[in-house]
Short mmCIF file of C-alpha atoms in Angstrom, two decimals:
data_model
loop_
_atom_site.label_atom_id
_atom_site.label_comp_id
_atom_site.label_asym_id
_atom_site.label_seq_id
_atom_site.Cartn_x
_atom_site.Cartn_y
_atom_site.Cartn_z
CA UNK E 547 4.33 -1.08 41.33
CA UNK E 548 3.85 1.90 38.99
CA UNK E 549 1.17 4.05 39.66
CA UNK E 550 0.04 7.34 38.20
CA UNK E 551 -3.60 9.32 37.64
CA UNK E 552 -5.63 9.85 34.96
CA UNK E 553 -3.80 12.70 33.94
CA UNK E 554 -0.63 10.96 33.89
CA UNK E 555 -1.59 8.06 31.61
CA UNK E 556 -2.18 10.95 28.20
CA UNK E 557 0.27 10.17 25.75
CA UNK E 558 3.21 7.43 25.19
CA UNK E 559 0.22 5.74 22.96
CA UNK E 560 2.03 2.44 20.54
CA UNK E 561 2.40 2.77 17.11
CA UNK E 562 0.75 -0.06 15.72
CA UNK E 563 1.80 -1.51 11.80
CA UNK E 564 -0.84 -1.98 9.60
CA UNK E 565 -0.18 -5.38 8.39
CA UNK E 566 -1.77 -5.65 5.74
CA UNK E 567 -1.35 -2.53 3.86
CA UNK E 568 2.61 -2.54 4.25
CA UNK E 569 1.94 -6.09 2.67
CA UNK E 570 0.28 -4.93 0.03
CA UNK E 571 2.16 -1.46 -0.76
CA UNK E 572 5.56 -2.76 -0.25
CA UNK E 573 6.10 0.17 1.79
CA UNK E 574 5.84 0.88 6.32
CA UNK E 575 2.18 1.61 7.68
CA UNK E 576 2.09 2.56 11.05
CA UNK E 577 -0.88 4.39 12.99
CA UNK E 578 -0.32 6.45 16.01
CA UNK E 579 -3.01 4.30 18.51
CA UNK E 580 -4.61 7.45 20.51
CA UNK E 581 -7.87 5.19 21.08
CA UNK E 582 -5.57 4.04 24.12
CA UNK E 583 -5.60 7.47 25.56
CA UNK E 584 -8.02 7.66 28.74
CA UNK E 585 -10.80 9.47 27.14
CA UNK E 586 -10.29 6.99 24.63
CA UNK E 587 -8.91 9.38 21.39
CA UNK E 588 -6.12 12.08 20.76
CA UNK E 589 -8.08 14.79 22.04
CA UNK E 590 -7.08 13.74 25.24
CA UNK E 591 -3.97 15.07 24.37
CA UNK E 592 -4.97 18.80 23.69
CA UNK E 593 -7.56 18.39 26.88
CA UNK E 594 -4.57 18.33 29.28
CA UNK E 595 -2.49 20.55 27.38
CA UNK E 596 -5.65 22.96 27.69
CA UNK E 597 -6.16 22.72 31.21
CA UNK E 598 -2.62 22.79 32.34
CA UNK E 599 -1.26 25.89 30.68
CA UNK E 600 -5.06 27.51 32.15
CA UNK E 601 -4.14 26.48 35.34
CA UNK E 602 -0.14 27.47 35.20
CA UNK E 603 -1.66 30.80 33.92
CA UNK E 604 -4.76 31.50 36.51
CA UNK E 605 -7.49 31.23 34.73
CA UNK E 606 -8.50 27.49 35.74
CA UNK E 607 -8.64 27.31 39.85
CA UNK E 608 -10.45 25.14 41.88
CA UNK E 609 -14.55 25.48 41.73
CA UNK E 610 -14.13 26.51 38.12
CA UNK E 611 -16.59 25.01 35.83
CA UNK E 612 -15.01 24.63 32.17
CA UNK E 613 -16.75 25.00 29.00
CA UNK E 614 -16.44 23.77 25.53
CA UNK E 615 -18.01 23.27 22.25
CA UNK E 616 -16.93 20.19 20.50
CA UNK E 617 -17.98 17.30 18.32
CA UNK E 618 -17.42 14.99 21.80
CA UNK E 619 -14.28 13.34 21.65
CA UNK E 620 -12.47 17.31 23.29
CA UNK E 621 -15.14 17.30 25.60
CA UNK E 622 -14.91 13.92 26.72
CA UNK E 623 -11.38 14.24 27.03
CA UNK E 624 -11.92 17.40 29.37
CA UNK E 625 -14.72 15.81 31.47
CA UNK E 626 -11.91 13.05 31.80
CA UNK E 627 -9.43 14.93 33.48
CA UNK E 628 -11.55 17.42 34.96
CA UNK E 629 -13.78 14.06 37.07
CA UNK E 630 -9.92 14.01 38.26
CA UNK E 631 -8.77 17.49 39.26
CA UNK E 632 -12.43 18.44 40.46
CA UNK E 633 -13.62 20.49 37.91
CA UNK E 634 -17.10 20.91 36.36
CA UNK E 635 -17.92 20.92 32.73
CA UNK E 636 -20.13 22.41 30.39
CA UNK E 637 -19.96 20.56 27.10
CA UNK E 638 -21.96 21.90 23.79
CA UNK E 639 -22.52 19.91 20.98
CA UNK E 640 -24.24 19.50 17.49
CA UNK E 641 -27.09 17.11 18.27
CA UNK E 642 -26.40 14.90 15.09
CA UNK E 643 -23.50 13.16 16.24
CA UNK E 644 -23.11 9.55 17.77
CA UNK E 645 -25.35 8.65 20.93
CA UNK E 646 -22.18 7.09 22.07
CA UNK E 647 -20.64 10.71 22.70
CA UNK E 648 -23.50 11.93 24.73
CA UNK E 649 -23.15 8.66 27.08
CA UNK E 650 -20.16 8.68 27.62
CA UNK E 651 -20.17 12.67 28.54
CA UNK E 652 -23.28 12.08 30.43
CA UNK E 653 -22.08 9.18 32.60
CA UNK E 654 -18.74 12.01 33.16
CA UNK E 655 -20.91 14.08 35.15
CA UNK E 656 -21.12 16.75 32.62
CA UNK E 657 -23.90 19.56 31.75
CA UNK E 658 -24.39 18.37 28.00
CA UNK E 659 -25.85 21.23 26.01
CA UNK E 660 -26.78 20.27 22.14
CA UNK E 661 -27.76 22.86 19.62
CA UNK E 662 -28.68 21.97 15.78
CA UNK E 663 -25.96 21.55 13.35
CA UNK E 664 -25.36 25.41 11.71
CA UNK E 665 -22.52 26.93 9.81
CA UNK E 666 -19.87 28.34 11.89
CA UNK E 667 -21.37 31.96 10.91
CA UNK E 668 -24.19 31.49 12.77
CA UNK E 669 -24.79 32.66 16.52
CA UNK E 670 -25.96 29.67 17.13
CA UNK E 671 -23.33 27.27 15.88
CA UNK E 672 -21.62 25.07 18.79
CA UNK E 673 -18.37 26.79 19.11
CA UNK E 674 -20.55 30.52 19.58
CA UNK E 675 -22.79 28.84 22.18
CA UNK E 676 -19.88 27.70 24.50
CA UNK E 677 -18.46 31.30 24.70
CA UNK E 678 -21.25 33.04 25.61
CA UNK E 679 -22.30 30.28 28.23
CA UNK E 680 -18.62 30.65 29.63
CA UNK E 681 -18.92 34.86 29.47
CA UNK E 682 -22.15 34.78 31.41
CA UNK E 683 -21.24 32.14 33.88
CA UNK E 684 -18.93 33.15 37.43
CA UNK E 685 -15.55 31.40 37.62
CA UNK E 686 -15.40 29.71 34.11
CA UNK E 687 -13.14 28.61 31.62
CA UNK E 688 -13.65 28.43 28.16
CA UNK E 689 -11.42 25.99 26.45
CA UNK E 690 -11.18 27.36 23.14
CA UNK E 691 -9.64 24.33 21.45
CA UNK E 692 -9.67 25.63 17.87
CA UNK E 693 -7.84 28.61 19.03
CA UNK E 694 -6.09 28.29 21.98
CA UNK E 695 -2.30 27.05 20.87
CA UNK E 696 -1.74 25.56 24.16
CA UNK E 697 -3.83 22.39 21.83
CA UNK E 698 -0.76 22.06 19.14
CA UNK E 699 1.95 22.90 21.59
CA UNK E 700 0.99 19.76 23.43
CA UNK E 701 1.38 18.00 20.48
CA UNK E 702 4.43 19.25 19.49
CA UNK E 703 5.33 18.54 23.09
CA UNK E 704 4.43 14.74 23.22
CA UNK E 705 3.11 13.73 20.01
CA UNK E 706 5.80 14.56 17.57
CA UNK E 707 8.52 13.51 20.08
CA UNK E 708 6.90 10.31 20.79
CA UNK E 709 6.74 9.23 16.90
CA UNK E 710 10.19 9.91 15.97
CA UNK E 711 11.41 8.54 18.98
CA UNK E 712 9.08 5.56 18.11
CA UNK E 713 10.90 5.54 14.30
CA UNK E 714 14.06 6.18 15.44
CA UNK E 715 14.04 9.13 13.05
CA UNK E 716 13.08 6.88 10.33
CA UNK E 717 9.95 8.32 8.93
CA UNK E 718 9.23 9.44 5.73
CA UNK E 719 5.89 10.75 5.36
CA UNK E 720 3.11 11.70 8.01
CA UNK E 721 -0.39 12.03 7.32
CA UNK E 722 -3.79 13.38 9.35
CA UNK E 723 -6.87 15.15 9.05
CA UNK E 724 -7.57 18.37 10.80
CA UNK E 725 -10.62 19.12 13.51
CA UNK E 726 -8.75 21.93 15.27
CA UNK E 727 -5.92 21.28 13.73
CA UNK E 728 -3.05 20.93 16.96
CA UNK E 729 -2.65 17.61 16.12
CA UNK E 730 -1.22 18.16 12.18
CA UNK E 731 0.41 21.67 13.55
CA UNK E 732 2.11 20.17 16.51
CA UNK E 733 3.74 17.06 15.27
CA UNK E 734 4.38 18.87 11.61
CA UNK E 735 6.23 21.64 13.15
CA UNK E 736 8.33 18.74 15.14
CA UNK E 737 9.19 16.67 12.71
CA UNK E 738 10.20 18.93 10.50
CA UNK E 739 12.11 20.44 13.16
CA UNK E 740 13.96 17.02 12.84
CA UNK E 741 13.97 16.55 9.22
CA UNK E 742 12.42 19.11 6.79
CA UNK E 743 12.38 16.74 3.93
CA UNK E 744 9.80 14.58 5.75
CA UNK E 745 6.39 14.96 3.76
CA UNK E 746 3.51 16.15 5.72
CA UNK E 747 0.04 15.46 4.15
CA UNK E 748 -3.48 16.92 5.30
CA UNK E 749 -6.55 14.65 4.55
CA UNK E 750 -9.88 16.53 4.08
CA UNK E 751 -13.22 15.28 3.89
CA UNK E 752 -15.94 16.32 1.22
CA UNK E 753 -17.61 19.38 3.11
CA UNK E 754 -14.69 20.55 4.73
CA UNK E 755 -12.87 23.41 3.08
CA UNK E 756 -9.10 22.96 3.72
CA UNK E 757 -8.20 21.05 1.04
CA UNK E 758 -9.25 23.24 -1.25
CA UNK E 759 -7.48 26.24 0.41
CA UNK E 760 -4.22 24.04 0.08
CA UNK E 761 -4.31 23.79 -3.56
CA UNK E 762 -6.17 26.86 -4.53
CA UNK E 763 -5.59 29.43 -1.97
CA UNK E 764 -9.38 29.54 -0.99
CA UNK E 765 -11.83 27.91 1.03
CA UNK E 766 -14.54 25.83 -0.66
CA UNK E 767 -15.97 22.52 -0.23
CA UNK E 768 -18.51 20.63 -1.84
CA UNK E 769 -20.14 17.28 -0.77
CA UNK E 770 -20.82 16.18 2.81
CA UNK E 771 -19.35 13.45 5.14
CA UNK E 772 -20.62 11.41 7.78
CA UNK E 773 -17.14 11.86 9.85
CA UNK E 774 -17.21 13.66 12.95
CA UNK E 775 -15.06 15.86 14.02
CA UNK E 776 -12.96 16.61 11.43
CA UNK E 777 -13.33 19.58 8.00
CA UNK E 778 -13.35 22.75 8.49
CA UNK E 779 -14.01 25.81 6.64
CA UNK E 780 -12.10 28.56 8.03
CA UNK E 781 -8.11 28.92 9.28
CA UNK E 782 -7.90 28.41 12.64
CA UNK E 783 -4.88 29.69 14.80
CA UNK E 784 -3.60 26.27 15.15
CA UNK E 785 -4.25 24.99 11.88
CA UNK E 786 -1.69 28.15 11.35
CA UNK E 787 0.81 26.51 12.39
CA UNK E 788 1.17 23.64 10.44
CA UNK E 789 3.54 22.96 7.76
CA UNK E 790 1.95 20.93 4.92
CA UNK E 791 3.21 19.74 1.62
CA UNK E 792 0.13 18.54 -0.15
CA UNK E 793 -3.44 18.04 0.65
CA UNK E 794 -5.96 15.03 -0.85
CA UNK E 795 -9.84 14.56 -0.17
CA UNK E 796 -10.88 11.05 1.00
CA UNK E 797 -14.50 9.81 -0.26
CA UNK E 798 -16.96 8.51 2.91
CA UNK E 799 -16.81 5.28 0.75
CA UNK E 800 -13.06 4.95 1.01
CA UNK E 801 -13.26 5.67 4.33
CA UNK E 802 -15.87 2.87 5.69
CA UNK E 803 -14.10 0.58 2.96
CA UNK E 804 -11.13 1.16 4.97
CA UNK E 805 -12.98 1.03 8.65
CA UNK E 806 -14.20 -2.39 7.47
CA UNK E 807 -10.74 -3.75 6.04
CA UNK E 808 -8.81 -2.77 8.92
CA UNK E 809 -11.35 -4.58 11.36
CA UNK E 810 -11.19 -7.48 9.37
CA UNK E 811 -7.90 -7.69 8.23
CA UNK E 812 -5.71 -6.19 11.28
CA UNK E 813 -7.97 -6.31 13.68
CA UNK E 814 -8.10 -2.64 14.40
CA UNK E 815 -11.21 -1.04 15.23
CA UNK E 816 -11.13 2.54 14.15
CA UNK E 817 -13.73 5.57 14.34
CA UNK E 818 -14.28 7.63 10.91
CA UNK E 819 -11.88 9.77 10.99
CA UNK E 820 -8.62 7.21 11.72
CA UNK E 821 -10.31 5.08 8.67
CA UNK E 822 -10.00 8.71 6.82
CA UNK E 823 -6.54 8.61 8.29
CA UNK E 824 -5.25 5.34 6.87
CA UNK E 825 -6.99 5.71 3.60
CA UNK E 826 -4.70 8.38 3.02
CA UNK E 827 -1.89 6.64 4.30
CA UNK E 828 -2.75 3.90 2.13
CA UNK E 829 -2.78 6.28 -0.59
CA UNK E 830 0.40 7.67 -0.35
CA UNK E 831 1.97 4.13 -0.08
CA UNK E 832 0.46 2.90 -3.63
CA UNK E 833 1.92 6.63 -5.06
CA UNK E 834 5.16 5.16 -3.90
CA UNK E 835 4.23 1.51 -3.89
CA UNK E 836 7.49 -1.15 -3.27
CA UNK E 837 9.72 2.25 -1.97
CA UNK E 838 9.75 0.62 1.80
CA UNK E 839 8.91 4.02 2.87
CA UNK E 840 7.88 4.53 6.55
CA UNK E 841 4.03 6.52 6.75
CA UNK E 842 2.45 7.15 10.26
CA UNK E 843 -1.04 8.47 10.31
CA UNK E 844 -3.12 9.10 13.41
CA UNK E 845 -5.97 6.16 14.94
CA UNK E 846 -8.00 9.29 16.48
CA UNK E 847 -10.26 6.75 18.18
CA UNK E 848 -12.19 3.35 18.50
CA UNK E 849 -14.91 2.55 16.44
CA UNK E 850 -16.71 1.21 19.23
CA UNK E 851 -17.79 5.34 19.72
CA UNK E 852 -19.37 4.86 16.55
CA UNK E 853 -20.35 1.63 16.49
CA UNK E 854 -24.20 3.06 16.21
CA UNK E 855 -23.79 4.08 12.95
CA UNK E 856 -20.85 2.62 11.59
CA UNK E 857 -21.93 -0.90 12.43
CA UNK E 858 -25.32 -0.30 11.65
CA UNK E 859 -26.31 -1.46 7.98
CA UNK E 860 -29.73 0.48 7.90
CA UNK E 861 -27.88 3.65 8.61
CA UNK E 862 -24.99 2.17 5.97
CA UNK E 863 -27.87 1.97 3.54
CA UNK E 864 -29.62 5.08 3.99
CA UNK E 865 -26.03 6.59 3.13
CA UNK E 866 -25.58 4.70 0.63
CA UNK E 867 -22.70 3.52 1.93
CA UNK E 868 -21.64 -0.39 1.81
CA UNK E 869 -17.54 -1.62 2.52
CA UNK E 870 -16.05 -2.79 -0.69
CA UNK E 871 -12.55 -4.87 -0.92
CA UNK E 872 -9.68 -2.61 -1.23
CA UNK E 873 -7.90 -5.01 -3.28
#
């Protein structure tokens, strides 16, 4: 019998073919399925990274209480493996994002602290909030996942690894959207490591500013999205390290188009921003449609955190958002 804690069981996620897209592209699908993760997303993934590197440095010991600002899948990956290791948590959070998130984090034991959505310029935005509760609070840690690397070194760690061990080295393309952005930076800076002709791809939502910087050198967004957890308007130091060949924006309608598809048609039950994913993917295939080429992308987590809004046709419809056939 194999045994192991909760800590143990991050990573090693399957990579899962999307059927019907590498049907209909004539090209190799795959997503990366970090819904299986413990906390239930890829976060998980930078959580343990984050703690472990605190704790091999000194600045996480036992009785410490750590803190975070997050959209809720970091934070519930923290409150994960902290309910394991014994350590409190402190979680701030916009208070427009799924009730799901603030369930789960409550039913982890957490402190849940929400503050109004505000641009990142304000004192009041999440991400502010989290370090001054950690600087005026005895024996904490903040997490810092935006800029502490120890978030795309895990990644380029286990993530990258586990992909091209899972390809055999036969990939061609890989494709995500950025949050913090350790998850592109980690398994970009592997892969290439591996094979620099490899094409890495960053998927932006409307509102989110990256894109634009890709193609244009500055930040700017226009539009909104109902995603969570992903766009960004400013450089982060792990977005830094990333190495990125092209950038393309992905519509909310594409995206729940694709959520609805890939529930019906594979199966898989995806959150927002691993429906943002695979549209992308998907994408890329029909821009080299019939090539056979092999495209991972990232299933960031289960719809079923979402399943609120995303399932719920009066919110659908006050978005004016409705799935529509692909093909």
């Amino acid at each position: 019998m194999q045994t192991g804690n909760v800590a143990q069981t991050v990573g090693q996620t399957p990579l899962i073919k999307i059927k019907s897209l590498s049907d209909a592209t004539g090209c190799e699908i795959y997503g990366k399925a970090e819904f299986l993760n413990p906390g239930g997303s890829v976060k998980d993934r930078a959580a343990l990274g984050i703690i472990e590197a605190a704790e091999h440095e000194g600045l996480l010991r036992p009785g410490y209480t750590i803190v975070e600002g997050t959209a809720g899948n970091t934070g519930i990956g923290l409150a994960t493996i902290a309910a394991q290791k014994g350590y409190k948590c402190v979680i701030v959070m916009p208070n427009n994002q799924s009730q799901e998130k603030y369930d789960t984090l409550r039913a982890l034991g957490v402190e849940l602290v929400t503050v109004p959505p505000c641009p990142f310029a304000n004192e009041n935005h999440f991400y502010h909030t989290a370090k001054r509760i950690a600087a005026e609070r005895n024996q904490s840690f903040w997490a810092d996942q935006f800029e502490n690397t120890a978030n795309y070194k895990m990644h380029f760690k286990t993530t990258g690894p586990e992909i091209w061990e899972q390809t055999a080295g036969e990939i061609d393309a890989f494709i995500s959207a950025v949050g913090t952005g350790g998850t592109l930076a980690g398994v970009s800076k592997f892969l290439k490591s591996k094979d620099k002709s490899i094409h890495v791809r960053l998927v932006d939502p409307f509102g989110s500013g990256l894109h634009s910087y890709l193609k244009t050198g500055q930040l700017a967004a226009t539009g909104s999205s109902i995603t969570e957890g992903i766009g960004i308007m400013r450089l982060t130091a792990n977005f830094k390290e990333a190495v990125i060949d092209d950038a393309v924006q992905v519509s909310d309608q594409e995206m729940i188009s694709m959520l609805y598809h890939l529930a019906k048609h594979d199966g898989v039950l995806v959150g927002t921003s691993a429906a943002l994913n695979v549209f992308a993917a998907y994408k890329y295939a029909l821009e080299n449609k019939g090539s056979g080429k092999n495209i991972v992308t990232v299933l960031c987590d289960s719809a079923v955190r979402y399943q609120s809004k995303v399932f719920n046709q009066n919110f659908l419809s006050e978005k004016a958002l409705q799935p529509e056939p692909l093909y």
